[in-house]
mmCIF file of C-alpha atoms in Angstrom:
data_model
loop_
_atom_site.group_PDB
_atom_site.id
_atom_site.type_symbol
_atom_site.label_atom_id
_atom_site.label_comp_id
_atom_site.label_asym_id
_atom_site.label_seq_id
_atom_site.Cartn_x
_atom_site.Cartn_y
_atom_site.Cartn_z
ATOM 1 C CA MET P 1 21.733 -24.690 12.055
ATOM 2 C CA GLU P 2 23.850 -23.448 15.142
ATOM 3 C CA ASP P 3 22.438 -20.623 17.345
ATOM 4 C CA ARG P 4 23.645 -17.238 16.438
ATOM 5 C CA LYS P 5 23.410 -14.072 18.583
ATOM 6 C CA LEU P 6 20.331 -12.223 17.712
ATOM 7 C CA LEU P 7 20.598 -8.324 18.203
ATOM 8 C CA ASN P 8 18.544 -7.106 21.028
ATOM 9 C CA ASP P 9 15.805 -4.342 20.255
ATOM 10 C CA ASP P 10 18.051 -1.378 21.092
ATOM 11 C CA GLU P 11 20.926 -2.714 18.890
ATOM 12 C CA LEU P 12 18.399 -3.307 16.088
ATOM 13 C CA GLU P 13 16.982 0.185 16.462
ATOM 14 C CA GLN P 14 20.377 1.809 16.186
ATOM 15 C CA ILE P 15 21.126 0.088 12.751
ATOM 16 C CA ALA P 16 17.684 -0.600 11.139
ATOM 17 C CA GLY P 17 17.203 2.850 9.983
ATOM 18 C CA GLY P 18 20.487 3.362 8.416
ATOM 19 C CA ALA P 19 23.638 1.695 6.895
ATOM 20 C CA GLY P 20 24.101 -1.611 8.640
ATOM 21 C CA THR P 21 26.355 -4.537 8.418
ATOM 22 C CA SER P 22 26.259 -7.944 6.806
ATOM 23 C CA VAL P 23 25.986 -9.494 10.233
ATOM 24 C CA GLY P 24 23.195 -7.247 11.248
ATOM 25 C CA MET P 25 21.232 -8.025 8.181
ATOM 26 C CA ALA P 26 21.681 -11.775 8.823
ATOM 27 C CA ASN P 27 20.407 -11.194 12.365
ATOM 28 C CA TRP P 28 17.657 -9.204 11.252
ATOM 29 C CA ALA P 29 16.569 -12.120 8.886
ATOM 30 C CA GLN P 30 16.911 -14.594 11.512
ATOM 31 C CA ARG P 31 14.889 -12.440 14.111
ATOM 32 C CA ALA P 32 12.072 -12.255 11.495
ATOM 33 C CA TYR P 33 12.296 -16.020 11.042
ATOM 34 C CA HIS P 34 12.465 -16.739 14.922
ATOM 35 C CA GLU P 35 9.492 -14.321 15.731
ATOM 36 C CA GLY P 36 7.403 -15.815 13.012
ATOM 37 C CA TRP P 37 6.840 -12.617 10.961
ATOM 38 C CA PRO P 38 3.998 -13.270 8.432
ATOM 39 C CA TYR P 39 4.390 -12.463 4.767
ATOM 40 C CA VAL P 40 2.262 -9.449 3.846
ATOM 41 C CA TRP P 41 2.349 -8.355 0.134
ATOM 42 C CA GLY P 42 3.938 -4.865 -0.020
ATOM 43 C CA GLY P 43 5.067 -5.052 3.683
ATOM 44 C CA ALA P 44 8.436 -3.518 4.600
ATOM 45 C CA MET P 45 8.273 -3.012 8.396
ATOM 46 C CA PRO P 46 9.199 -5.323 11.412
ATOM 47 C CA GLY P 47 6.452 -7.905 11.850
ATOM 48 C CA ALA P 48 5.110 -7.765 8.306
ATOM 49 C CA VAL P 49 7.084 -8.117 5.260
ATOM 50 C CA ASP P 50 7.323 -9.515 1.724
ATOM 51 C CA ALA P 51 10.446 -10.986 0.242
ATOM 52 C CA SER P 52 12.111 -7.509 -0.669
ATOM 53 C CA GLY P 53 10.564 -5.803 2.351
ATOM 54 C CA LEU P 54 12.507 -8.130 4.670
ATOM 55 C CA ILE P 55 15.670 -6.616 3.188
ATOM 56 C CA SER P 56 14.610 -2.946 2.792
ATOM 57 C CA SER P 57 13.095 -2.882 6.367
ATOM 58 C CA TYR P 58 16.597 -3.331 7.654
ATOM 59 C CA ALA P 59 18.841 -1.749 4.943
ATOM 60 C CA GLY P 60 16.507 1.040 3.639
ATOM 61 C CA THR P 61 16.910 -0.064 -0.023
ATOM 62 C CA ALA P 62 14.393 0.084 -2.670
ATOM 63 C CA HIS P 63 11.457 -2.245 -1.899
ATOM 64 C CA ASN P 64 11.502 -4.052 -5.299
ATOM 65 C CA ALA P 65 13.652 -7.362 -5.854
ATOM 66 C CA GLU P 66 14.535 -6.266 -9.372
ATOM 67 C CA ALA P 67 15.714 -2.763 -8.437
ATOM 68 C CA MET P 68 17.556 -3.868 -5.303
ATOM 69 C CA PHE P 69 19.454 -6.579 -7.394
ATOM 70 C CA ALA P 70 20.171 -3.979 -10.094
ATOM 71 C CA ALA P 71 21.733 -1.507 -7.558
ATOM 72 C CA ALA P 72 23.814 -4.110 -5.863
ATOM 73 C CA PRO P 73 27.524 -2.970 -5.799
ATOM 74 C CA ALA P 74 28.849 -6.536 -6.334
ATOM 75 C CA LYS P 75 27.072 -9.758 -7.440
ATOM 76 C CA GLY P 76 27.917 -12.957 -9.277
ATOM 77 C CA SER P 77 26.647 -16.598 -9.957
ATOM 78 C CA MET P 78 26.047 -19.072 -7.299
ATOM 79 C CA SER P 79 29.133 -20.965 -8.106
ATOM 80 C CA THR P 80 31.178 -17.899 -6.986
ATOM 81 C CA MET P 81 29.212 -16.962 -3.789
ATOM 82 C CA PRO P 82 31.401 -15.968 -0.904
ATOM 83 C CA ASP P 83 30.446 -17.642 2.445
ATOM 84 C CA ILE P 84 29.504 -14.177 4.016
ATOM 85 C CA PRO P 85 26.272 -13.960 6.172
ATOM 86 C CA GLY P 86 24.014 -11.137 5.334
ATOM 87 C CA LEU P 87 24.581 -11.423 1.289
ATOM 88 C CA GLY P 88 21.190 -11.055 -0.696
ATOM 89 C CA LEU P 89 20.354 -14.139 -2.813
ATOM 90 C CA TYR P 90 18.173 -13.410 -6.004
ATOM 91 C CA MET P 91 16.045 -15.338 -8.453
ATOM 92 C CA PRO P 92 13.680 -13.362 -10.833
ATOM 93 C CA GLY P 93 11.061 -11.710 -8.769
ATOM 94 C CA HIS P 94 12.224 -12.836 -5.369
ATOM 95 C CA VAL P 95 15.182 -12.247 -2.935
ATOM 96 C CA GLY P 96 16.447 -13.891 0.436
ATOM 97 C CA VAL P 97 19.042 -13.375 2.772
ATOM 98 C CA TYR P 98 21.924 -15.836 3.187
ATOM 99 C CA VAL P 99 22.466 -16.342 7.029
ATOM 100 C CA GLY P 100 25.445 -18.792 6.981
ATOM 101 C CA ASP P 101 25.877 -22.555 7.390
ATOM 102 C CA GLY P 102 24.077 -23.106 3.967
ATOM 103 C CA MET P 103 20.910 -21.530 5.133
ATOM 104 C CA VAL P 104 18.543 -18.779 3.544
ATOM 105 C CA VAL P 105 15.870 -16.638 5.241
ATOM 106 C CA CYS P 106 13.180 -15.111 3.148
ATOM 107 C CA ALA P 107 9.544 -14.150 3.167
ATOM 108 C CA LEU P 108 8.354 -16.935 1.004
ATOM 109 C CA ASN P 109 4.503 -16.553 0.724
ATOM 110 C CA LYS P 110 1.331 -16.104 2.629
ATOM 111 C CA SER P 111 0.682 -19.687 4.012
ATOM 112 C CA GLU P 112 4.499 -20.093 5.089
ATOM 113 C CA GLY P 113 5.476 -16.524 5.904
ATOM 114 C CA VAL P 114 9.390 -15.945 6.733
ATOM 115 C CA VAL P 115 11.240 -19.338 6.503
ATOM 116 C CA CYS P 116 14.752 -20.450 6.970
ATOM 117 C CA ASN P 117 15.648 -23.397 4.438
ATOM 118 C CA PRO P 118 18.766 -24.763 3.030
ATOM 119 C CA LEU P 119 20.399 -22.806 0.253
ATOM 120 C CA SER P 120 19.411 -25.486 -2.263
ATOM 121 C CA SER P 121 15.716 -25.406 -1.446
ATOM 122 C CA LEU P 122 15.002 -22.667 -3.994
ATOM 123 C CA SER P 123 16.354 -22.085 -7.503
ATOM 124 C CA TRP P 124 18.561 -18.804 -6.574
ATOM 125 C CA THR P 125 20.317 -17.787 -9.595
ATOM 126 C CA GLN P 126 22.877 -15.108 -8.322
ATOM 127 C CA TRP P 127 24.195 -13.654 -4.839
ATOM 128 C CA PHE P 128 24.417 -9.777 -4.276
ATOM 129 C CA GLN P 129 25.790 -7.175 -1.890
ATOM 130 C CA ILE P 130 22.747 -5.473 -0.445
ATOM 131 C CA PRO P 131 22.841 -1.741 -1.068
ATOM 132 C CA GLY P 132 23.312 0.272 2.135
ATOM 133 C CA VAL P 133 24.889 -2.831 3.878
ATOM 134 C CA ALA P 134 28.483 -2.818 4.793
ATOM 135 C CA TYR P 135 30.547 -6.146 3.925
#
């Protein structure tokens, strides 16, 4: 994956508490990966997240994969997914963030933490626009 500009702490602070952008969401997820954030069940703060917590710590959305997906303003099957970094990816009980170039960041489990893997590495069923994020 090519290097992308990560937001600095001041930029993240300005957007993490309120409505952000899709690019900001992708940068937030990449930051979690590059900094090696651990998976913490129920975690939703910088440095300690679970799958939905990775997203809700940026977007301020519901900290629950099913509720987050249900509240999405737009969604669709994987065959219709637009190439927009910062989209949410969903499978029952789990969410991740598409960061572009066919890559996804998600808080996977306690042993692996936040990972960045090819889109095809997990069985994502749908994409969705994350509530509270501008696309």
